[in-house]
Every structure is written in C-alpha cells, then in structure tokens.
C-alpha cells in the first residue's frame, strides 16, 4: 500500500527506489559472505558498507 502511495509522488518514488537498491545490494553481499559463523557488517554515516566473513 505504501509503495502505491509513494509511486504517485516522483521525488519520493525515486528515493524509495534508491533505498530499495541499496538494501538489496547489502543483502546480496551478506548472503555471498555468509559462512558458518556469520558476517560482520560495518556501515558509516555516509551509508558506505563493508561486509566481512567471520
């Protein structure tokens, strides 16, 4: 429902699309690095992230 509402407003839809891409990329990196002990994710205030296997 929220996606439908935000799709009506182009600036908000653009920000929502970028956020979706960011979190999808982070999730794929976590899945790729996930071992038996998990991962360590470091995120800076500028939303630059690093994913390391434990």
PDB file of C-alpha atoms in Angstrom:
ATOM      1  CA  UNK A   1       0.000   0.000   0.000  1.00  0.00           C
ATOM      2  CA  UNK A   2       2.803   2.442   0.865  1.00  0.00           C
ATOM      3  CA  UNK A   3       4.544   1.758  -2.437  1.00  0.00           C
ATOM      4  CA  UNK A   4       1.364   2.645  -4.317  1.00  0.00           C
ATOM      5  CA  UNK A   5       1.005   5.904  -2.423  1.00  0.00           C
ATOM      6  CA  UNK A   6       4.654   6.891  -2.937  1.00  0.00           C
ATOM      7  CA  UNK A   7       4.552   5.978  -6.621  1.00  0.00           C
ATOM      8  CA  UNK A   8       2.227   8.940  -7.132  1.00  0.00           C
ATOM      9  CA  UNK A   9       4.962  11.355  -5.997  1.00  0.00           C
ATOM     10  CA  UNK A  10       8.023  11.107  -8.314  1.00  0.00           C
ATOM     11  CA  UNK A  11      10.655  12.533  -5.888  1.00  0.00           C
ATOM     12  CA  UNK A  12       9.596  10.169  -3.115  1.00  0.00           C
ATOM     13  CA  UNK A  13       9.389   7.243  -5.539  1.00  0.00           C
ATOM     14  CA  UNK A  14      12.948   7.985  -6.705  1.00  0.00           C
ATOM     15  CA  UNK A  15      14.299   7.986  -3.153  1.00  0.00           C
ATOM     16  CA  UNK A  16      12.378   4.799  -2.363  1.00  0.00           C
ATOM     17  CA  UNK A  17      13.834   3.144  -5.464  1.00  0.00           C
ATOM     18  CA  UNK A  18      17.395   4.090  -4.483  1.00  0.00           C
ATOM     19  CA  UNK A  19      16.840   2.819  -0.943  1.00  0.00           C
ATOM     20  CA  UNK A  20      15.487  -0.466  -2.302  1.00  0.00           C
ATOM     21  CA  UNK A  21      18.568  -0.878  -4.481  1.00  0.00           C
ATOM     22  CA  UNK A  22      20.904  -0.125  -1.569  1.00  0.00           C
ATOM     23  CA  UNK A  23      19.308  -2.620   0.799  1.00  0.00           C
ATOM     24  CA  UNK A  24      19.091  -5.270  -1.939  1.00  0.00           C
ATOM     25  CA  UNK A  25      22.813  -4.854  -2.648  1.00  0.00           C
ATOM     26  CA  UNK A  26      23.630  -5.105   1.068  1.00  0.00           C
ATOM     27  CA  UNK A  27      21.506  -8.250   1.413  1.00  0.00           C
ATOM     28  CA  UNK A  28      23.207  -9.899  -1.565  1.00  0.00           C
ATOM     29  CA  UNK A  29      26.669  -9.110  -0.122  1.00  0.00           C
ATOM     30  CA  UNK A  30      25.657 -10.572   3.249  1.00  0.00           C
ATOM     31  CA  UNK A  31      24.373 -13.739   1.539  1.00  0.00           C
ATOM     32  CA  UNK A  32      27.579 -14.033  -0.510  1.00  0.00           C
ATOM     33  CA  UNK A  33      29.871 -13.691   2.542  1.00  0.00           C
ATOM     34  CA  UNK A  34      27.791 -15.708   4.982  1.00  0.00           C
ATOM     35  CA  UNK A  35      29.710 -18.667   6.351  1.00  0.00           C
ATOM     36  CA  UNK A  36      29.048 -20.912   9.315  1.00  0.00           C
ATOM     37  CA  UNK A  37      29.827 -18.171  11.852  1.00  0.00           C
ATOM     38  CA  UNK A  38      28.043 -15.253  10.162  1.00  0.00           C
ATOM     39  CA  UNK A  39      29.206 -11.867   8.914  1.00  0.00           C
ATOM     40  CA  UNK A  40      30.356  -8.534  10.288  1.00  0.00           C
ATOM     41  CA  UNK A  41      28.734  -5.538   8.600  1.00  0.00           C
ATOM     42  CA  UNK A  42      30.225  -2.078   9.091  1.00  0.00           C
ATOM     43  CA  UNK A  43      28.213   0.912   7.862  1.00  0.00           C
ATOM     44  CA  UNK A  44      29.396   4.525   8.005  1.00  0.00           C
ATOM     45  CA  UNK A  45      27.218   7.603   8.384  1.00  0.00           C
ATOM     46  CA  UNK A  46      27.527   8.079   4.602  1.00  0.00           C
ATOM     47  CA  UNK A  47      25.941   4.621   4.067  1.00  0.00           C
ATOM     48  CA  UNK A  48      29.182   3.064   2.794  1.00  0.00           C
ATOM     49  CA  UNK A  49      29.251  -0.542   3.949  1.00  0.00           C
ATOM     50  CA  UNK A  50      31.755  -3.326   4.309  1.00  0.00           C
ATOM     51  CA  UNK A  51      30.858  -6.995   4.767  1.00  0.00           C
ATOM     52  CA  UNK A  52      33.393  -9.454   6.205  1.00  0.00           C
ATOM     53  CA  UNK A  53      33.093 -13.179   6.867  1.00  0.00           C
ATOM     54  CA  UNK A  54      33.734 -14.328  10.442  1.00  0.00           C
TER      55      UNK A  54
END
